[in-house]
Amino acid sequence: MAEMQNSNPTILNSADLPTRLRPTATRKSEYGGIFTSALPLAPVDFESAPSSDSEDDNLLEEPIDEQEIYDLISSISDPEHPISLGELAVVSLPDIEIKPTLPDVPDSPLQTVTVLITPTITHCSLATVIGLGVRVRLEQSLPSRFRMDVRIKEGTHSTGDEVNKQLADKERVAAALENGALMGVIAKMMETCH
Amino acid sequence: MSPKVTITHLSDLTPPSQERTWLTAPHPTLPLVATCSSDKTIRVYSLTNFTLLSTITGGHKRSVRTAAWKPHMTGESVLATGSFDATVGIWRRWDSYGQEGDAGMGMSSGDKQIPTDISTAASNGTGTDTADREEDEEEWRFAVLLDGHDSEVKSVSWSASGMLLATCSRDKSIWIWEDLDDGDNNFETVAVMQEHGGDVKCVSWHPSEECLASGSYDDTIRLWREDLDDWGQVACIKGHGGTVWFLDWEGEETEGNWSGPVADSVSESALSALQAQWRSQRALSGPRLLSCSDDRTVRVWRRQPKESQQTGPLSSATTGIPSIIRPTGTDEVWEEDAVLPRAHELPVYAVAWSKRTGLVASTGADGRIALYEERFVTREQEQEQQADSDAMDTTSGDVLRTEWVLVGVQDGAHGIYEINHVAWAKRADRRPGGEEEVLVSTADDGSVKVWTLTR
Amino acid sequence: MSAILSADDLNDFISPGVACIKPVETLPPKDTKNQEDAYEVTTEDKVQPEDLPPAQISLTDCLACSGCVTSAEAVLISLQSHAEVLNTLDAHPEIPLTHEPHGVGVNNTEDSKEGKIFVASVSPQVRASLATTYGISEKEAGYMIDQLLSGPQGLRGGGKHGNGFTWVVDTNAMREAVLVLTADEVSDSLNSGESSAMSQSDDSLPKRPILSSACPGWICYAEKTHPFILPHLSRLKSPQALSGTFLKTVLSKSLGVHPSRIWHLAVMPCFDKKLEASREELTDMSWRQGDSSGSESQPVRDVDCVITARELLSLASSRGSSLRDLPLQPLHSSFNPPFPEKTLDSFLSLKRSRAEQSLATGTSGGYLHHVLMTFQARNPGSELVVNRGRNVDVVEYVLMSPEGQPILKAARYYGFRNIQNLVRKLKPARVSRLPGAKPAVRPAAGRRQPMSRNAVSTGSSGSDYAYVEVMACPGGCTNGGGQIRVEDARETLGPSQGESLDASMKPSPHEQRAWLARVDEAYFSMDSESESELETQSQLLSLADKEAKIHERLRSWSEYMNIPLSKLVYTTYRKVESDVGKDQTPANDTSRVVELAGKIGGGW
């Protein structure tokens, strides 16, 4: 098998090691992605942000909200067709939610982003790939204190529960990110992002 | 009032990996640990000074997920590693720890501060640092790569005797290998078990018998034993509502190990008596099994003693026809012994049951380390409980009941990062060395932290 | 023993492994699915009508990882079902045959050109399975199957055309040929060169040790996972494949009918045989000479459909036939026409003599046993030493000369876990990747005997063997994944044993072992069906004489067809390369997506 990282020759527009971008003081945008710097599209590598979590809080920023999440993921293309997930209504703004991860720990900066996906066909086997793509995109773009919860919207897929379990399994996702072929497909899906 | 335990940060292992670290395996006898990282390396650190001793690279093509030390090795350390590249690596290194008069090859700088089991003091100190460091690079020898699994290896575990190695994978199978110990690093496949319905996340051997426990993505825990010349499932424990991430066995009763649950306001002699009574009541069940899951719970399981599996009127003994109604002689029945107090609101990735103190530690996606203690339920408490609820307490006065109590919590132990693993290890950074234990936690940002406990 | 349990039939497709690399096979033209259509994710739904049973592959069945079978393949295999048999019988009238003085021929005036000739071949393990299920003898089980497939009260009792199978043959016949040819192959291998490391003078000869090739699970696994094994595989076709070749060649020639109009059903003990039937190498392309009708047409499979013993039960009940009620008698001659080519007829009626199948041969045909017997016969005074390996499915044999010199070493390796160890022994030594590291030293000779915890010496390294019989299923083919299980048998027989049966309760390993032992017993009890004195005399023939007879028959077959024997009996294997993750196909994003779409959970 090919070595996973940096194996996809078609995406060479970013040379840096993949990092989670810090929530620098960028403006919200009405169109396109929020982060102006080039997003590394090579498979993610959970590079540690500054080890102290207090640094995240120091930065002046507008809190990341659902609209920004939507902007990040709506431009991902469907793996099979050159149409974006937003256009296919696979992702939609009302199906995005941000909540504190640990409500019982008030000091915790952790936030959980829940994205509900509506696959185009009810038994589409690529639902997991799409879900993975959304997850990867968000993990690459958001600061470390954000946790992703990507799920199939209830009632929209014949094996929704199974897909959700798979998408929620940290170990599976981590291993998937080391699968060159899969990452190639996902990288292609994210070519239309920015 | 149950006395609380304070978890205090002692040190980080330095320098850490820069990428997610999955697991830390404490050496069975030496003050060392091995950590497994997504950067495809295994790092060996000293617990005496918390610094890096060696880095094992080049063996695996993808993340290293798991590692385990082979038990009962003297003079040599053998490490098994499991990787997302679907292979299991076996590594060897000559030990110089504890060898008298040996100041030679393989001694790394970290050795110099160990408590003196080494009779000669010549190994301590002067001038040989750089030479030893160069030798560090060659310390670890690659022995063999075991392949066979179709997808990522999730866990590896050595049996109590060290003769068997169990490995498991996303391919839903568990392989048992025998280390032929022939000087040629040959391992043979003994069995391949494919009963699980999903990834097998962890395997863990019984502390003394050749009985293997496995936890899976299919939400079950299964137990395996050898029957005639093949390995088969003897029990399937269903109860968890989600993936079972980790398993650990209760320590067996041996010198220096945990003697039993505790109780407040009871004299020492009375406590010993209680503990002895409790142990004898449980002797037939054998050590219990601890598990943690996606369902946010930590549970303890206990085997029903063999005598309670009755032979009924339809048994083969009476009719001569093999019966399908009752479990056969080889099957075991396990029941839920306890659900620990809920301390996590996100998946629990690992648990560790201290063999020395009986304390249970758990950790998970919420970045929290929780500690639990098993305590006897005293007569007063029992009566209170009975008065409080209408629940029928069917236990007779003779059977000792215990309960688990949350005694310590450390939130955000690694800041905002998820903690993947937690393990108990003998403390080694102080002289004279005692029997104190430390807790070692491993997180997504690559950091590995060592904690002490105080009451 | 968990290995016996083939009860892991899934109601869904198996979750594939990390990268399934087995190519999607194409079906004969009637199926619309091809590579392009596979792009559509919804293919599996379109192809599968509701009444088809769910894909039934058991994990313990197939060696090729828990995920070798892609959704596409699972479809392919699910199309070979008892329903398919009935559909085919109903879709085509039988080609009418006339019984002429010189034999059987086609009645051309009545042949509508839509018709087909239906033939079937049945494996002995299936008969054993049926015999155990119904408490009858193996011979009677054979009659039962004949009656079902060909007789008036069987399949012919229903359906659009009242079709049945004209000829039902026993795969034992062709197996005899494979046994003899295997011994030949091993002889040639030993004669052609001493060193196994050197390439032998005859390039087509397999490398030593020669590994048996009759088990399709093993082949599939080797092709996908351990391509270095391929040069060791015996070139011979399996008895199923050879039966197919025989039937298609001889019938098409003697009846003047295109092979595509002959529909061959095989009844086998496992599902992997369905995979074998769909192999590209096992079609008329490998034996057909260029002739007028050959060039443009689609390849015709030697075996069109495989059903398992369990599916035979479904076949009967779907047609409303009760197997128990069939007469356990040979077919009446009107339903049992002679084979069109008289001299070759005798080939098919080769019967096994009593007690040739025993524990020594195993339940998978006895390839190894035959090789050993052959060599023992050629070396008078030699003695066979048997060494059991770490478990009952690994056995080593050494043929010792009277002077105590080993003449031949061979072994049997059944079951996945044991095959792992065999494969490891044969693996070319791996070069360590670590710079300056000291890899484990592997001396080529003089290895210390490793002592395992079972205190059994595991014996020689792989290259010492001349031949190894490899089977995927522990216990051999009687334990195949498609055999009738003890719980199925209970359902079939009904609660007649005075015990309340809970069919959903899984039987214990003990019960399964007991059941398997009974099936084995039935298998070993196969006796000669000879009734004439002439036949009894054949029991007295020596091994060499029997061998000669078979060689002669093979020769006549080859001559009759005017095709070299090697084209009829040999096949090839191909390394299945993974193209997942390889960079040289950058334009193939679509194929990657297709690949992922075909896997459950997207393949991760």
mmCIF file of C-alpha atoms in Angstrom, chain B residues 31-267:
data_model
loop_
_atom_site.group_PDB
_atom_site.id
_atom_site.type_symbol
_atom_site.label_atom_id
_atom_site.label_comp_id
_atom_site.label_asym_id
_atom_site.label_seq_id
_atom_site.Cartn_x
_atom_site.Cartn_y
_atom_site.Cartn_z
ATOM 1 C CA PRO B 31 11.109 0.904 35.819
ATOM 2 C CA LEU B 32 10.347 1.468 32.158
ATOM 3 C CA VAL B 33 7.377 2.125 29.979
ATOM 4 C CA ALA B 34 6.814 1.819 26.257
ATOM 5 C CA THR B 35 4.509 4.294 24.515
ATOM 6 C CA CYS B 36 2.892 3.830 21.122
ATOM 7 C CA SER B 37 2.328 6.704 18.784
ATOM 8 C CA SER B 38 0.719 7.677 15.543
ATOM 9 C CA ASP B 39 4.133 8.747 14.366
ATOM 10 C CA LYS B 40 4.857 5.035 13.867
ATOM 11 C CA THR B 41 7.363 4.880 16.671
ATOM 12 C CA ILE B 42 7.539 3.238 20.029
ATOM 13 C CA ARG B 43 9.298 5.191 22.720
ATOM 14 C CA VAL B 44 10.781 3.706 25.805
ATOM 15 C CA TYR B 45 11.016 5.977 28.829
ATOM 16 C CA SER B 46 12.505 5.560 32.239
ATOM 17 C CA LEU B 47 10.242 5.908 35.237
ATOM 18 C CA THR B 48 13.167 6.920 37.387
ATOM 19 C CA ASN B 49 13.764 10.194 35.650
ATOM 20 C CA PHE B 50 10.905 10.287 33.147
ATOM 21 C CA THR B 51 13.185 10.735 30.185
ATOM 22 C CA LEU B 52 13.368 9.057 26.846
ATOM 23 C CA LEU B 53 15.665 6.060 26.706
ATOM 24 C CA SER B 54 15.161 4.866 23.167
ATOM 25 C CA THR B 55 12.952 5.228 20.160
ATOM 26 C CA ILE B 56 12.052 2.221 18.067
ATOM 27 C CA THR B 57 11.490 3.216 14.474
ATOM 28 C CA GLY B 58 11.219 1.701 11.073
ATOM 29 C CA GLY B 59 9.264 -1.358 12.021
ATOM 30 C CA HIS B 60 5.763 -0.233 11.324
ATOM 31 C CA LYS B 61 4.343 1.571 8.353
ATOM 32 C CA ARG B 62 1.412 3.080 10.140
ATOM 33 C CA SER B 63 0.465 4.203 13.617
ATOM 34 C CA VAL B 64 1.524 1.973 16.452
ATOM 35 C CA ARG B 65 -1.601 1.303 18.426
ATOM 36 C CA THR B 66 -0.643 -1.091 21.179
ATOM 37 C CA ALA B 67 2.254 -2.776 22.924
ATOM 38 C CA ALA B 68 2.818 -5.392 25.572
ATOM 39 C CA TRP B 69 5.840 -6.703 27.407
ATOM 40 C CA LYS B 70 6.430 -10.378 27.560
ATOM 41 C CA PRO B 71 6.283 -11.548 31.185
ATOM 42 C CA HIS B 72 8.853 -13.661 33.048
ATOM 43 C CA MET B 73 11.820 -12.538 31.023
ATOM 44 C CA THR B 74 15.127 -12.142 32.765
ATOM 45 C CA GLY B 75 18.139 -10.608 31.179
ATOM 46 C CA GLU B 76 16.178 -9.702 28.136
ATOM 47 C CA SER B 77 13.098 -7.632 27.403
ATOM 48 C CA VAL B 78 10.706 -8.588 24.664
ATOM 49 C CA LEU B 79 8.102 -6.174 23.414
ATOM 50 C CA ALA B 80 5.194 -6.965 21.123
ATOM 51 C CA THR B 81 3.702 -4.043 19.200
ATOM 52 C CA GLY B 82 0.535 -3.849 17.164
ATOM 53 C CA SER B 83 0.016 -1.386 14.364
ATOM 54 C CA PHE B 84 -2.590 -0.023 12.010
ATOM 55 C CA ASP B 85 -0.480 -1.554 9.269
ATOM 56 C CA ALA B 86 -2.015 -4.905 10.284
ATOM 57 C CA THR B 87 1.233 -6.360 11.562
ATOM 58 C CA VAL B 88 2.564 -7.238 14.980
ATOM 59 C CA GLY B 89 6.201 -6.504 15.682
ATOM 60 C CA ILE B 90 8.400 -8.342 18.133
ATOM 61 C CA TRP B 91 11.381 -6.462 19.502
ATOM 62 C CA ARG B 92 14.144 -7.589 21.801
ATOM 63 C CA ARG B 93 16.690 -5.919 23.971
ATOM 64 C CA TRP B 94 19.276 -7.199 26.352
ATOM 65 C CA ASP B 95 18.722 -5.828 29.807
ATOM 66 C CA SER B 96 21.473 -4.770 32.061
ATOM 67 C CA TYR B 97 19.255 -3.845 34.883
ATOM 68 C CA GLY B 98 19.724 -5.949 37.900
ATOM 69 C CA GLN B 99 22.656 -7.811 36.460
ATOM 70 C CA GLU B 100 25.482 -7.853 38.854
ATOM 71 C CA GLY B 101 28.733 -6.448 37.760
ATOM 72 C CA ASP B 102 27.522 -5.672 34.349
ATOM 73 C CA ALA B 103 28.384 -2.216 33.253
ATOM 74 C CA GLY B 104 28.421 -3.028 29.604
ATOM 75 C CA MET B 105 26.461 -2.802 26.486
ATOM 76 C CA GLY B 106 22.920 -1.775 26.575
ATOM 77 C CA MET B 107 23.150 0.416 29.543
ATOM 78 C CA SER B 108 21.687 3.691 28.672
ATOM 79 C CA SER B 109 22.114 6.880 30.514
ATOM 80 C CA GLY B 110 18.853 6.461 32.249
ATOM 81 C CA ASP B 111 20.110 3.460 34.117
ATOM 82 C CA LYS B 112 22.426 5.419 36.177
ATOM 83 C CA GLN B 113 19.914 6.635 38.582
ATOM 84 C CA ILE B 114 18.166 3.456 39.411
ATOM 85 C CA PRO B 115 17.937 2.275 42.919
ATOM 86 C CA THR B 116 20.836 0.019 43.481
ATOM 87 C CA ASP B 117 19.707 -3.486 42.737
ATOM 88 C CA ILE B 118 22.958 -3.518 40.903
ATOM 89 C CA SER B 119 25.551 -4.489 43.376
ATOM 90 C CA THR B 120 28.367 -2.725 41.680
ATOM 91 C CA ALA B 121 28.286 1.013 41.760
ATOM 92 C CA ALA B 122 30.720 1.202 38.911
ATOM 93 C CA SER B 123 27.917 1.543 36.471
ATOM 94 C CA ASN B 124 26.861 4.766 38.054
ATOM 95 C CA GLY B 125 28.220 7.875 36.773
ATOM 96 C CA THR B 126 31.171 8.953 34.958
ATOM 97 C CA GLY B 127 32.219 9.613 31.503
ATOM 98 C CA THR B 128 30.511 6.875 29.614
ATOM 99 C CA ASP B 129 27.392 8.803 28.718
ATOM 100 C CA THR B 130 28.034 9.457 25.085
ATOM 101 C CA ALA B 131 29.317 5.990 24.375
ATOM 102 C CA ASP B 132 26.265 4.514 25.989
ATOM 103 C CA ARG B 133 24.002 6.811 24.104
ATOM 104 C CA GLU B 134 25.420 5.653 20.851
ATOM 105 C CA GLU B 135 24.773 2.119 21.874
ATOM 106 C CA ASP B 136 21.206 3.106 22.687
ATOM 107 C CA GLU B 137 20.466 3.280 19.023
ATOM 108 C CA GLU B 138 21.247 -0.357 18.618
ATOM 109 C CA GLU B 139 19.680 -1.497 21.834
ATOM 110 C CA TRP B 140 16.428 -2.613 20.385
ATOM 111 C CA ARG B 141 16.615 -5.406 17.888
ATOM 112 C CA PHE B 142 13.877 -6.171 15.472
ATOM 113 C CA ALA B 143 13.021 -9.825 15.838
ATOM 114 C CA VAL B 144 10.093 -10.623 13.607
ATOM 115 C CA LEU B 145 6.982 -9.154 12.065
ATOM 116 C CA LEU B 146 3.899 -11.293 12.408
ATOM 117 C CA ASP B 147 1.394 -10.818 9.654
ATOM 118 C CA GLY B 148 -1.928 -12.389 9.017
ATOM 119 C CA HIS B 149 -4.481 -9.845 10.100
ATOM 120 C CA ASP B 150 -6.360 -8.173 7.277
ATOM 121 C CA SER B 151 -6.707 -4.819 8.876
ATOM 122 C CA GLU B 152 -5.496 -2.715 11.773
ATOM 123 C CA VAL B 153 -4.262 -4.497 14.863
ATOM 124 C CA LYS B 154 -5.933 -2.997 17.911
ATOM 125 C CA SER B 155 -4.487 -4.830 20.857
ATOM 126 C CA VAL B 156 -1.855 -7.399 21.805
ATOM 127 C CA SER B 157 -1.563 -9.325 25.038
ATOM 128 C CA TRP B 158 0.774 -11.984 26.405
ATOM 129 C CA SER B 159 -0.590 -14.868 28.429
ATOM 130 C CA ALA B 160 0.467 -15.202 32.042
ATOM 131 C CA SER B 161 3.122 -17.750 31.175
ATOM 132 C CA GLY B 162 4.412 -15.703 28.268
ATOM 133 C CA MET B 163 4.066 -18.591 25.870
ATOM 134 C CA LEU B 164 1.065 -17.290 24.001
ATOM 135 C CA LEU B 165 0.433 -13.947 22.364
ATOM 136 C CA ALA B 166 -3.073 -12.857 21.497
ATOM 137 C CA THR B 167 -3.666 -10.215 18.842
ATOM 138 C CA CYS B 168 -6.892 -8.746 17.589
ATOM 139 C CA SER B 169 -7.977 -6.543 14.759
ATOM 140 C CA ARG B 170 -10.659 -4.628 12.920
ATOM 141 C CA ASP B 171 -10.986 -7.743 10.797
ATOM 142 C CA LYS B 172 -13.107 -9.150 13.682
ATOM 143 C CA SER B 173 -10.673 -11.918 14.394
ATOM 144 C CA ILE B 174 -8.430 -12.814 17.280
ATOM 145 C CA TRP B 175 -5.251 -14.697 16.585
ATOM 146 C CA ILE B 176 -3.371 -16.685 19.153
ATOM 147 C CA TRP B 177 0.299 -17.177 18.477
ATOM 148 C CA GLU B 178 2.733 -19.391 20.234
ATOM 149 C CA ASP B 179 6.225 -18.098 20.829
ATOM 150 C CA LEU B 180 8.256 -21.174 20.090
ATOM 151 C CA ASP B 181 11.194 -19.749 22.006
ATOM 152 C CA ASP B 182 13.525 -21.602 19.693
ATOM 153 C CA GLY B 183 16.120 -18.924 19.450
ATOM 154 C CA ASP B 184 14.949 -18.220 15.936
ATOM 155 C CA ASN B 185 12.062 -15.924 16.713
ATOM 156 C CA ASN B 186 9.533 -18.333 15.336
ATOM 157 C CA PHE B 187 5.923 -17.861 16.156
ATOM 158 C CA GLU B 188 3.241 -20.262 15.083
ATOM 159 C CA THR B 189 -0.420 -19.610 14.659
ATOM 160 C CA VAL B 190 -2.327 -21.640 17.188
ATOM 161 C CA ALA B 191 -5.850 -20.435 16.597
ATOM 162 C CA VAL B 192 -7.887 -17.889 14.735
ATOM 163 C CA MET B 193 -11.219 -17.000 16.294
ATOM 164 C CA GLN B 194 -13.780 -15.202 14.215
ATOM 165 C CA GLU B 195 -16.892 -15.077 16.320
ATOM 166 C CA HIS B 196 -17.071 -11.364 17.007
ATOM 167 C CA GLY B 197 -19.465 -9.368 14.897
ATOM 168 C CA GLY B 198 -17.274 -6.303 14.690
ATOM 169 C CA ASP B 199 -13.777 -4.981 15.296
ATOM 170 C CA VAL B 200 -12.115 -6.562 18.261
ATOM 171 C CA LYS B 201 -10.822 -3.646 20.287
ATOM 172 C CA CYS B 202 -8.888 -5.353 23.023
ATOM 173 C CA VAL B 203 -7.694 -8.690 24.258
ATOM 174 C CA SER B 204 -6.584 -9.488 27.762
ATOM 175 C CA TRP B 205 -5.416 -12.737 29.305
ATOM 176 C CA HIS B 206 -6.575 -14.101 32.626
ATOM 177 C CA PRO B 207 -3.887 -13.519 35.269
ATOM 178 C CA SER B 208 -3.125 -17.197 35.712
ATOM 179 C CA GLU B 209 -5.172 -19.448 33.449
ATOM 180 C CA GLU B 210 -5.112 -19.768 29.718
ATOM 181 C CA CYS B 211 -8.336 -17.962 29.270
ATOM 182 C CA LEU B 212 -8.622 -14.959 27.008
ATOM 183 C CA ALA B 213 -11.103 -12.107 27.236
ATOM 184 C CA SER B 214 -11.904 -9.876 24.283
ATOM 185 C CA GLY B 215 -13.920 -6.688 23.908
ATOM 186 C CA SER B 216 -15.463 -5.594 20.648
ATOM 187 C CA TYR B 217 -17.221 -3.053 18.482
ATOM 188 C CA ASP B 218 -20.132 -5.491 18.549
ATOM 189 C CA ASP B 219 -20.733 -4.447 22.195
ATOM 190 C CA THR B 220 -19.895 -7.859 23.587
ATOM 191 C CA ILE B 221 -17.154 -9.298 25.717
ATOM 192 C CA ARG B 222 -16.204 -12.857 24.907
ATOM 193 C CA LEU B 223 -14.144 -15.417 26.727
ATOM 194 C CA TRP B 224 -12.104 -18.071 25.054
ATOM 195 C CA ARG B 225 -10.503 -21.286 26.161
ATOM 196 C CA GLU B 226 -8.863 -24.227 24.530
ATOM 197 C CA ASP B 227 -11.010 -27.308 24.163
ATOM 198 C CA LEU B 228 -9.257 -30.410 22.876
ATOM 199 C CA ASP B 229 -7.055 -28.952 20.202
ATOM 200 C CA ASP B 230 -8.943 -25.880 19.238
ATOM 201 C CA TRP B 231 -9.830 -22.611 20.848
ATOM 202 C CA GLY B 232 -13.456 -21.785 21.217
ATOM 203 C CA GLN B 233 -15.767 -19.297 22.820
ATOM 204 C CA VAL B 234 -16.920 -20.236 26.277
ATOM 205 C CA ALA B 235 -18.926 -17.156 27.111
ATOM 206 C CA CYS B 236 -20.410 -14.111 25.481
ATOM 207 C CA ILE B 237 -21.169 -11.248 27.855
ATOM 208 C CA LYS B 238 -23.811 -8.890 26.574
ATOM 209 C CA GLY B 239 -24.673 -5.907 28.645
ATOM 210 C CA HIS B 240 -22.820 -2.936 27.380
ATOM 211 C CA GLY B 241 -24.735 -0.583 25.171
ATOM 212 C CA GLY B 242 -21.807 0.310 22.980
ATOM 213 C CA THR B 243 -18.349 -0.672 21.810
ATOM 214 C CA VAL B 244 -16.292 -2.268 24.551
ATOM 215 C CA TRP B 245 -12.986 -0.442 24.421
ATOM 216 C CA PHE B 246 -10.904 -1.956 27.137
ATOM 217 C CA LEU B 247 -10.663 -4.824 29.584
ATOM 218 C CA ASP B 248 -8.626 -5.506 32.674
ATOM 219 C CA TRP B 249 -8.639 -8.403 35.098
ATOM 220 C CA GLU B 250 -8.744 -8.278 38.858
ATOM 221 C CA GLY B 251 -5.471 -9.000 40.565
ATOM 222 C CA GLU B 252 -5.131 -12.405 42.043
ATOM 223 C CA GLU B 253 -4.384 -12.970 45.632
ATOM 224 C CA THR B 254 -0.639 -13.014 45.983
ATOM 225 C CA GLU B 255 1.945 -11.544 48.260
ATOM 226 C CA GLY B 256 1.892 -7.797 48.233
ATOM 227 C CA ASN B 257 -1.229 -7.598 46.209
ATOM 228 C CA TRP B 258 -4.559 -6.237 47.045
ATOM 229 C CA SER B 259 -6.318 -8.127 49.756
ATOM 230 C CA GLY B 260 -9.835 -6.969 49.264
ATOM 231 C CA PRO B 261 -12.335 -4.167 49.614
ATOM 232 C CA VAL B 262 -11.970 -1.643 52.374
ATOM 233 C CA ALA B 263 -14.268 -0.307 55.022
ATOM 234 C CA ASP B 264 -14.329 2.741 57.240
ATOM 235 C CA SER B 265 -14.340 2.774 60.954
ATOM 236 C CA VAL B 266 -13.394 -0.828 61.276
ATOM 237 C CA SER B 267 -10.331 -2.097 63.034
#
